[in-house]
Coordinates of C-alpha atoms in Angstrom, one line a residue:
X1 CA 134.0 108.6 70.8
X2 CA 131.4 109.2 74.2
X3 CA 131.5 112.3 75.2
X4 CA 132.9 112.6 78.7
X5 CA 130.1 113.1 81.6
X6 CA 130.8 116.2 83.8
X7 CA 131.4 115.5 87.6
X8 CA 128.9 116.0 89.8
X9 CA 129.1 118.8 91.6
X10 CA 130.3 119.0 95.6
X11 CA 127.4 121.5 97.7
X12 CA 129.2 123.2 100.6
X13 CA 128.0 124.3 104.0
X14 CA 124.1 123.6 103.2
X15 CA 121.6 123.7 105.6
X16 CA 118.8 121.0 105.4
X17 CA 115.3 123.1 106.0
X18 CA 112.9 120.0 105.7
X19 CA 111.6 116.4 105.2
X20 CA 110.5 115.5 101.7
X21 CA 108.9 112.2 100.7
X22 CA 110.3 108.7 101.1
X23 CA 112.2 109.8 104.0
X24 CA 114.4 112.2 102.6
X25 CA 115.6 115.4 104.1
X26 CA 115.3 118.6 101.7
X27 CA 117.2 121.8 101.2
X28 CA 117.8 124.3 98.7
X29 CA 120.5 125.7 96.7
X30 CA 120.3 128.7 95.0
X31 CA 116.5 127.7 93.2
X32 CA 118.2 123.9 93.2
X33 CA 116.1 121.4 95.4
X34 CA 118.5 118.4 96.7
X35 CA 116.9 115.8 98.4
X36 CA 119.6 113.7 101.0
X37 CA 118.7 110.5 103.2
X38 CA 119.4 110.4 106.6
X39 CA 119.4 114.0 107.6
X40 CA 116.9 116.0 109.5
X41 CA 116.1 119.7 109.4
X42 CA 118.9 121.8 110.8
X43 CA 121.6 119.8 110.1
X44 CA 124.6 121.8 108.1
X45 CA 126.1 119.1 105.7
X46 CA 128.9 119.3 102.7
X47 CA 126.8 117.2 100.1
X48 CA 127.9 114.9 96.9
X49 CA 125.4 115.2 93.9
X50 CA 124.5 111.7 92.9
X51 CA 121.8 112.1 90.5
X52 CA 121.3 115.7 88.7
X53 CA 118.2 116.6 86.9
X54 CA 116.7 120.3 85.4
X55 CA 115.0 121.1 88.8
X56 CA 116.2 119.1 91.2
X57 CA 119.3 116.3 92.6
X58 CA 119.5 113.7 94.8
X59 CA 123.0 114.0 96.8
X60 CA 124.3 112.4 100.3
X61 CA 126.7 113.4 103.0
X62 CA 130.4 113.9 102.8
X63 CA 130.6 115.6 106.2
X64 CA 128.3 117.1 108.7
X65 CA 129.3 120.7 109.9
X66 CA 127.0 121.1 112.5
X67 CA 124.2 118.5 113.6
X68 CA 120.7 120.0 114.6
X69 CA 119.3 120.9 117.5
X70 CA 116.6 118.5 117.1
X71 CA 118.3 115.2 116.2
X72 CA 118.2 112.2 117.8
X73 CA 120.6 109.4 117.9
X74 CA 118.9 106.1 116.1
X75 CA 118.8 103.1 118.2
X76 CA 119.8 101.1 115.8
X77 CA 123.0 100.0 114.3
X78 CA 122.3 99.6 111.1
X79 CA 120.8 102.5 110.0
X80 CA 122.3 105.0 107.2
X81 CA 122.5 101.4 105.3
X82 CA 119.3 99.6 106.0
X83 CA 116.7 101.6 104.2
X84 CA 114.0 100.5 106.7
X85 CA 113.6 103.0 109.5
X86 CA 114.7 106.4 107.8
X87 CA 113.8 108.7 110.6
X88 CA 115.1 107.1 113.7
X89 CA 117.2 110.3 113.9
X90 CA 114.2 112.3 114.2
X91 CA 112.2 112.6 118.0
X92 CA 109.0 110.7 118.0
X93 CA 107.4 114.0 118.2
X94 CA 108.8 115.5 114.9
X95 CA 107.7 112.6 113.1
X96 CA 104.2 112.8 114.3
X97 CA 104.4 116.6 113.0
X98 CA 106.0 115.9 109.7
X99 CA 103.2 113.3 109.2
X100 CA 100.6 115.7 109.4
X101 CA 102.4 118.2 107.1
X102 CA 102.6 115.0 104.5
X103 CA 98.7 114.3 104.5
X104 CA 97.8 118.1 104.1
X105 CA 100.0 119.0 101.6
X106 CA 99.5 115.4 99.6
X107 CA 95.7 116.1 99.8
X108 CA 95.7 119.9 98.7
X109 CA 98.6 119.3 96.3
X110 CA 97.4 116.5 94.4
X111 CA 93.1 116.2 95.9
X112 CA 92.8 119.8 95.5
X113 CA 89.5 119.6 97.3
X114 CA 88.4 121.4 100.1
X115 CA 89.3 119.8 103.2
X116 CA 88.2 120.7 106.9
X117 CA 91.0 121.2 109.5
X118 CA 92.4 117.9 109.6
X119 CA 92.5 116.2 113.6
X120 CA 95.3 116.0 115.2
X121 CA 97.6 112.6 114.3
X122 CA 97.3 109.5 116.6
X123 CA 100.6 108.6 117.5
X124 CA 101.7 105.2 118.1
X125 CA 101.1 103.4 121.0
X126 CA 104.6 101.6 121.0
X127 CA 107.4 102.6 119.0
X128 CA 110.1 99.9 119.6
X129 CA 108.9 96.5 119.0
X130 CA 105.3 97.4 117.2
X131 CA 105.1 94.7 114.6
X132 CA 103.2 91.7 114.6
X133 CA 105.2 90.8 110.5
X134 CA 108.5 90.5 109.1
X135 CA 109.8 89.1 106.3
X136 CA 113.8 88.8 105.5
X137 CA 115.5 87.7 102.5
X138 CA 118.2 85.2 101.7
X139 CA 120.7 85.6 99.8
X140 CA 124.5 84.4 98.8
X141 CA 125.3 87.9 97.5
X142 CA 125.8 89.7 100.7
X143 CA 125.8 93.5 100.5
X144 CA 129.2 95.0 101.1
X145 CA 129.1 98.6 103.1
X146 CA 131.5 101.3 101.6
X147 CA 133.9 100.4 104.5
X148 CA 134.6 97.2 103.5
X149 CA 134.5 97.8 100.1
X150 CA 137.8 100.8 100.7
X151 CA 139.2 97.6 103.2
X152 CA 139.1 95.3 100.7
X153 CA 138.0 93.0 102.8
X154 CA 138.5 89.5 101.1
X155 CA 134.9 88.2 103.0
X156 CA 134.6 84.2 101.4
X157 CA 131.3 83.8 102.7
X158 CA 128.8 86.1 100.9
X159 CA 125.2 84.7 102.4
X160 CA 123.3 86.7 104.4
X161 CA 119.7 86.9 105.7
X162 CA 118.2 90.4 106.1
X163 CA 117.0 92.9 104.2
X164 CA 117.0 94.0 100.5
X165 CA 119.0 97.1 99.4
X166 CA 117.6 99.9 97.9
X167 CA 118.3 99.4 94.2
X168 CA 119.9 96.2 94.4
X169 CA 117.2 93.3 94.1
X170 CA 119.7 90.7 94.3
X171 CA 121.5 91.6 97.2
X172 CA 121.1 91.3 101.2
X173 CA 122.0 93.5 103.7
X174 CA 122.7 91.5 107.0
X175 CA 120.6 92.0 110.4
X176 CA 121.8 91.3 113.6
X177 CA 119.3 92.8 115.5
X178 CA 115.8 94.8 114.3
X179 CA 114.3 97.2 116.4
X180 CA 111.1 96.9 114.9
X181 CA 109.9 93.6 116.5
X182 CA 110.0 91.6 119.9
X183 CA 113.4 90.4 119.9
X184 CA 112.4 86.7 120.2
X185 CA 112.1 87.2 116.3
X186 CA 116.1 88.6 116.5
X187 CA 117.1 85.1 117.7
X188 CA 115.1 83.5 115.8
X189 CA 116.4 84.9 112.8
X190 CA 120.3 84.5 113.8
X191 CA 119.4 81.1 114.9
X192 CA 118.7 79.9 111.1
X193 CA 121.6 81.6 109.7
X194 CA 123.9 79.9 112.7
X195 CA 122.1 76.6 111.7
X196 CA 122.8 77.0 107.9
X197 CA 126.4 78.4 108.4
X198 CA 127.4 75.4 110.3
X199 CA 125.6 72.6 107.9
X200 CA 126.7 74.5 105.1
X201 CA 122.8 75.2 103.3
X202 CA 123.1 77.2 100.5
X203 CA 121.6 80.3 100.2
X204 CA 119.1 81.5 97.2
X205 CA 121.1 83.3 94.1
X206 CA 118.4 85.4 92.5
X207 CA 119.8 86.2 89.4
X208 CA 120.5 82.2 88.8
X209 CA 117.4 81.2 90.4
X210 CA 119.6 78.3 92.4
X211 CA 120.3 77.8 96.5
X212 CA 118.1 76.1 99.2
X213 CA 117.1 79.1 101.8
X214 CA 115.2 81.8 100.1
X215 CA 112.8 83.9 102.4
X216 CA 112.0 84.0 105.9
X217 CA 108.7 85.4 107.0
X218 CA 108.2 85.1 111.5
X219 CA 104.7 87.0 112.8
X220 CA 103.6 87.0 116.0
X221 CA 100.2 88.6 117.8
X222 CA 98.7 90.1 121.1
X223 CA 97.8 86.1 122.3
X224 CA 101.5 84.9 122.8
X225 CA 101.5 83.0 119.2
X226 CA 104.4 82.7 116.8
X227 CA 104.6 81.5 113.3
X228 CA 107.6 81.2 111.4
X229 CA 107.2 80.3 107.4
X230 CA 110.5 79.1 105.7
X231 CA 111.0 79.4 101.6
X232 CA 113.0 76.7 100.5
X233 CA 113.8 76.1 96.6
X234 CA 114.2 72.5 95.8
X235 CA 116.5 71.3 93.3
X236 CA 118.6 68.6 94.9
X237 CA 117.7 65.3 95.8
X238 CA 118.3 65.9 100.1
X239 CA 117.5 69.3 99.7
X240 CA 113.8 68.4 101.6
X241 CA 115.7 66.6 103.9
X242 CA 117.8 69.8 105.1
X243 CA 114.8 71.4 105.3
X244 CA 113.5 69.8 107.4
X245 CA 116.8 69.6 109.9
X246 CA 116.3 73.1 110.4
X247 CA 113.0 72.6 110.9
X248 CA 113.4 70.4 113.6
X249 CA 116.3 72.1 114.5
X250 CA 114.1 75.6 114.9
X251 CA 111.1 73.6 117.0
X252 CA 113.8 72.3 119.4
X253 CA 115.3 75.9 120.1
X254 CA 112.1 77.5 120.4
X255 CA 108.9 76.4 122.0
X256 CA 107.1 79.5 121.7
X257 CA 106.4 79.2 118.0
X258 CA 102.8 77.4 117.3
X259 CA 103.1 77.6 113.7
X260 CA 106.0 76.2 111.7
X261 CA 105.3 76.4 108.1
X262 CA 107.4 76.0 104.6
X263 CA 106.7 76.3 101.1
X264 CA 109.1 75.1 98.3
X265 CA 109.2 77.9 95.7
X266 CA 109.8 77.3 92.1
X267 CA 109.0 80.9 90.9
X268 CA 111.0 83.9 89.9
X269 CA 109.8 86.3 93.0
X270 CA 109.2 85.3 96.4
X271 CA 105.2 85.4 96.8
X272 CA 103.7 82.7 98.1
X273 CA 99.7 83.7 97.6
X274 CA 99.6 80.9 95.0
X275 CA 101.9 78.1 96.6
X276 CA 100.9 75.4 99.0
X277 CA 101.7 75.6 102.1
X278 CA 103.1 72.9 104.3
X279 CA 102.6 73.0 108.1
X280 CA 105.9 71.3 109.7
X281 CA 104.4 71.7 113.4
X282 CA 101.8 73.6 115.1
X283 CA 98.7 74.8 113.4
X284 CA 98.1 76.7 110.3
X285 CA 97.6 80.0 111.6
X286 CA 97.7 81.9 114.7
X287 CA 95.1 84.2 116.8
X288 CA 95.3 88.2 117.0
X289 CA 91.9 89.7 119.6
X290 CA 90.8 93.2 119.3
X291 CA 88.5 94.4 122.0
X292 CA 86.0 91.3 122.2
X293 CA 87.0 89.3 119.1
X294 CA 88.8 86.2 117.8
X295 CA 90.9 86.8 114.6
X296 CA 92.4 83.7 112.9
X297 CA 95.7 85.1 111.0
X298 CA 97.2 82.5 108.2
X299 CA 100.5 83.1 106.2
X300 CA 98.7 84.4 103.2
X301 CA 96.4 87.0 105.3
X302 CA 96.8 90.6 105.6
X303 CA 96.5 91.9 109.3
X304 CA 97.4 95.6 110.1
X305 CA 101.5 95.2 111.2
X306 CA 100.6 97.5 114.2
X307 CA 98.1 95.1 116.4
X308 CA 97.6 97.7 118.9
X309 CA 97.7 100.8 116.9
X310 CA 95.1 98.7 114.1
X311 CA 92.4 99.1 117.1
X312 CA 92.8 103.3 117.1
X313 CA 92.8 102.8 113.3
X314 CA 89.8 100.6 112.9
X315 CA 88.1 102.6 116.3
X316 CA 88.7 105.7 114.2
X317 CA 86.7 104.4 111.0
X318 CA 83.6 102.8 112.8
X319 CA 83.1 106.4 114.9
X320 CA 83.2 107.8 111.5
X321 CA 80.8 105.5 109.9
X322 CA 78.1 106.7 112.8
X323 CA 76.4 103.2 112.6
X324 CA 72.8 103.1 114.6
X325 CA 72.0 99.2 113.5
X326 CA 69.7 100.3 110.4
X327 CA 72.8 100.5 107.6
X328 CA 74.2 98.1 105.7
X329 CA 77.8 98.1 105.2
X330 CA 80.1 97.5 102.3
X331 CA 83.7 96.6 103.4
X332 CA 85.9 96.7 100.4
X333 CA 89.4 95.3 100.7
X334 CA 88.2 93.6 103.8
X335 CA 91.3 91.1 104.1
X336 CA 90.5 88.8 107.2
X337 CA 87.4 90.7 107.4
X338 CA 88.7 92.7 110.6
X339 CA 86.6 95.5 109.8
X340 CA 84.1 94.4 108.8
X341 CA 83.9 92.4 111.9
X342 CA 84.5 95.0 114.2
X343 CA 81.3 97.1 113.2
X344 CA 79.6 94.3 112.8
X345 CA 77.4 94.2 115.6
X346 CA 76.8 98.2 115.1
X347 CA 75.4 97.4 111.5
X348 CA 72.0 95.7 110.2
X349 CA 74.1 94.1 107.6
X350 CA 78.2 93.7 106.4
X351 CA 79.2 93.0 102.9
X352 CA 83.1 91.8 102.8
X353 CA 84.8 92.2 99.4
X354 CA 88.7 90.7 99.1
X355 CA 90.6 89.6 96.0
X356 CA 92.7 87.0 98.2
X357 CA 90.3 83.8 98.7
X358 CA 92.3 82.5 101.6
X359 CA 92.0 85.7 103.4
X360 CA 88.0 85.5 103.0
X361 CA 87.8 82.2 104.1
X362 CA 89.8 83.3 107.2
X363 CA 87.1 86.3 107.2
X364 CA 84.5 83.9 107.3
X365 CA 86.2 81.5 110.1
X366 CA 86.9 84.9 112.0
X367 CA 82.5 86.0 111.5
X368 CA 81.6 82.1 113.0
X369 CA 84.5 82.1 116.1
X370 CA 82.8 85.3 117.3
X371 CA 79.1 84.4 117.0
X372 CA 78.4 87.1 114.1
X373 CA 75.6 86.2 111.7
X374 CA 75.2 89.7 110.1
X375 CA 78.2 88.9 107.8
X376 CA 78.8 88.0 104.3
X377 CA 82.3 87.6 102.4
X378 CA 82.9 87.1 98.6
X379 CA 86.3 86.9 97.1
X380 CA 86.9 88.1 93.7
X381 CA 89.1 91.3 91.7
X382 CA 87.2 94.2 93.2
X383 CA 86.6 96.0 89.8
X384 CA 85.2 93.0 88.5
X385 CA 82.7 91.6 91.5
X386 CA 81.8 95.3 92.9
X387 CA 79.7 96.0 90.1
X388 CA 75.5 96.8 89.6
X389 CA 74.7 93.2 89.3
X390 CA 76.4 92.6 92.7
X391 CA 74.5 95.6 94.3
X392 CA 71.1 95.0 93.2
X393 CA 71.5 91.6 94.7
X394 CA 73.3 92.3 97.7
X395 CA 71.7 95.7 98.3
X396 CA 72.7 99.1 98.7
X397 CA 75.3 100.5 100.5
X398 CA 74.6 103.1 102.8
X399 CA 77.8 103.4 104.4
X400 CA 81.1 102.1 102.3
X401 CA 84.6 101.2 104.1
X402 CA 87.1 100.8 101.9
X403 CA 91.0 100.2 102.9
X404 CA 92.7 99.4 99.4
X405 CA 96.4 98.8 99.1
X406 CA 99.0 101.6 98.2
X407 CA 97.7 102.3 94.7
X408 CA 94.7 103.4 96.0
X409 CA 91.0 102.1 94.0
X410 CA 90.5 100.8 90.6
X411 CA 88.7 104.0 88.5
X412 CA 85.9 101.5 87.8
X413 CA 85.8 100.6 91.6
X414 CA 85.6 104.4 92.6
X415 CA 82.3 104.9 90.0
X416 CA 80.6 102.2 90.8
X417 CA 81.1 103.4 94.3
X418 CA 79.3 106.9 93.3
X419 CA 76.4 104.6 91.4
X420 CA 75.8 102.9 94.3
X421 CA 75.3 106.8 96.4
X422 CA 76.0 105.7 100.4
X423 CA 75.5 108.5 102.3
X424 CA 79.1 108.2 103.7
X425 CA 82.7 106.7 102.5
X426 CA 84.8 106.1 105.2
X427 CA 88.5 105.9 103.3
X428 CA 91.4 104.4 105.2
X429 CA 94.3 105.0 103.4
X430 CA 98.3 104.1 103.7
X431 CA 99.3 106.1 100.9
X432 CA 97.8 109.9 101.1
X433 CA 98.7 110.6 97.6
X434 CA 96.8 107.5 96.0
X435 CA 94.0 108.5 98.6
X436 CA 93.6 112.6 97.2
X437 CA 93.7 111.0 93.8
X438 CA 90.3 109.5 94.3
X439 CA 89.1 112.2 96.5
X440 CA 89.3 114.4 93.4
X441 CA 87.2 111.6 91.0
X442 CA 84.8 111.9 94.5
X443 CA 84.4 115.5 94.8
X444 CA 82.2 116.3 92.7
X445 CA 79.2 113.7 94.2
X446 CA 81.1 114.0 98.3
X447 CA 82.2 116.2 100.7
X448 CA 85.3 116.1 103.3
X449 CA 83.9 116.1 106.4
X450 CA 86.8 114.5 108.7
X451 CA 90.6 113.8 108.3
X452 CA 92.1 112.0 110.9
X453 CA 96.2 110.5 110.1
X454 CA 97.1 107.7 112.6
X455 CA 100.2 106.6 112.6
X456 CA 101.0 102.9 112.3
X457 CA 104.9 102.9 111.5
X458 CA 106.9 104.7 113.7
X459 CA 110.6 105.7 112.1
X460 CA 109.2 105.5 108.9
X461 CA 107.7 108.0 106.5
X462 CA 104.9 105.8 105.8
X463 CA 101.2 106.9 107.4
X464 CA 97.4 105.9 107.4
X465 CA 95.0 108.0 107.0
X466 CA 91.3 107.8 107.5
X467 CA 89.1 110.5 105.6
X468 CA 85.2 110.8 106.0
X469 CA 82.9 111.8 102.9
X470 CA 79.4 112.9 103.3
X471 CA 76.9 112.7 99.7
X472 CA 76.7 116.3 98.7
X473 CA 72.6 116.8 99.0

């Protein structure tokens, strides 16, 4: 016979003291950490223990005694259930200091290097409507809140189109209106699910791999453009043919977008780097311009999600890199080659490195719009390509960029890095922890010099950082 679990404890009259990672709110009892979402620091809450380990528990609020001095009410009315913008309760101004606390204590906690006083953070220049990307889901198992749950609320039609819940990979949480981009992409959005609820387009299951509308991805940029991409999943005989009614039906209702794309996915996951994709109307990509330059922008590119914010970002790392027009460069993870780009024409020579072959032949469109010669771009797995051969052909560095994804760089990437000896690195990070991680491996060959967070993501936890390291002599 199981032995019976022991209830989870209730915590009473706590007082939340500070913000913890992931975008949860931290406090102490007795020598007991509890981490809660959707809280900020002076907030005293009666908490239920969810998850209980040896030195620590996850709980959430039962009822708030007394709200803090220094909360703010969200703007948006779904948060506490959408998981996207954790600290909209939070002022602007707190997030900007938290942020800062997250970088030091990531890169002395876990780098445990010696680091200069880090700069003050760049806060965003918008924090409403700062997005150029989203993507939403589709699905027919619609994510039922508590309250409708303790209604029991017989709700017949379960599709919805929004985000992903935390912990539930199959099911949707519906948006009516996000925050997070110009609202043209709000009626957008809420134009497709009117057009499918009233033609009665069935909506992706993800667990039976079966239904027509699967993802929707809209982007938009600083030039007035607007691309939509559709995921469909084929498997009837008119299925293409609905499509393409909502297609039309989406061109009609909205002039402003210049790129209408689809892709009919097969797979078990909803990337599309691999698929074909099929332009309905419009062209194949759009246009973002930073200072002087032209960027092309297709559905399988990355672009920084904060157009105007990307500028401070990338402004931060070619001050850094202290170009005088001798140096050649080495760009690593160069995407569309917006970097590399930008320093371009302060360099003798940029070396692009991407693993996404579409995105470097969108670096290399982007180099000839723009009139820059100085440029190369090769696309290939950067632990396999960024190796001695490549060097001795290409040259050595003496300044390396590199702005890898969330994981941070390949070991192999990071020695080959210290073979090749540039006098500086300029890192560009979005995840601080992955980023001291390699400052550690680069310690013993390069100094910190600079730290300067920017802050791309407002309402989020989530912050770049750009670190300078100078060859120890």
């Amino acid at each position: 016979m199981a032995r019976k679990k022991k209830p989870l404890p209730i915590l009473e009259n706590v007082t939340i003291t500070d913000c913890a990672a992931e975008g949860k709110a931290l406090a102490k009892v007795n020598d007991m950490v509890v981490f809660v979402p959707f809280c900020v620091p002076g907030d005293v809450v009666d908490l239920q223990v969810r998850k209980k380990k040896h030195s620590y528990c996850e709980a959430e609020v039962i009822r708030f005694i007394e709200y803090s001095k220094v909360r703010e009410v969200p703007m948006c009315k779904h948060f506490g259930v959408c998981g996207g913008c954790k600290w909209q309760n939070l002022p602007y101004q707190e997030q900007l200091k938290m942020k800062e606390k997250q970088v030091l204590d990531q890169l002395t906690r876990i780098g445990k290097v010696q680091l200069p006083q880090p700069r003050h953070i760049l806060g965003s220049v918008k924090i409403k409507e700062y997005r150029n990307k989203l993507e939403f889901g589709c699905s027919n198992r619609r994510w039922l809140t508590r309250d409708e749950v303790a209604l029991g609320e017989n709700i017949d039609n379960r599709n919805a189109i929004g985000f992903h819940i935390t912990g539930a990979f199959d099911k949707i949480y519906p948006i009516e209106k996000c925050w997070l981009m110009d609202d043209l992409h709000n009626q957008m959005r809420n134009a497709i699910r009117d057009y499918a609820f009233k033609t009665n387009m069935s909506f992706f299951d993800l667990r039976q791999q079966t239904g027509l509308l699967r993802d929707i991805m809209i982007r938009n940029s600083n030039t007035g453009e607007w691309m939509v991409l559709i995921q469909f999943h084929f498997e009837k005989q008119n299925d293409e043919t609905a499509a393409k009614g909502l297609l039309e039906h989406l061109s009609g209702k909205f002039p402003q977008i210049t790129s209408l794309l689809y892709v009919d996915n097969q797979k078990c996951n909803d990337t599309f780097a691999d698929l074909d994709i099929q332009v309905f109307k419009g062209n194949d990509h759009i246009f973002e311009t930073m200072e002087n330059l032209r960027f092309k922008v297709g559905p399988k590119s990355f672009y920084q999600t904060n157009t105007e914010q990307a500028y401070h970002l990338y402004s931060v790392a070619r001050e850094l890199a202290a170009l005088s027009g001798n140096e050649t460069v080495y760009d690593l993870y160069t995407g569309t080659g917006t970097i590399a780009n930008f320093v371009s024409k302060k360099a003798k020579k940029v070396i692009g490195i991407e693993y996404v072959p579409e995105a470097i032949e969108d670096a290399k469109v982007n180099a000839a719009i723009n009139g820059i010669n100085n440029t190369q771009f090769f696309a290939g797995d950067m632990k396999d390509i960024l190796n001695e051969e490549f060097i001795s052909e290409h040259g050595k560095p003496d300044v390396v960029i590199t702005d890898p994804p969330r994981a941070g760089m390949h070991p192999d990437v990071v020695q080959t890095i210290i073979n090749a000896g540039p006098e500086r690195i300029i890192y560009v990070s979005c995840n601080p922890a992955t980023q001291a991680r390699d400052l550690q491996i680069l310690d013993t060959f390069y100094e910190v010099k600079v730290v300067q967070p920017v802050d791309m993501f407002p309402h989020t936890p989530h912050v770049e950082n750009v670190v300078l390291l100078v060859k120890r002599k």
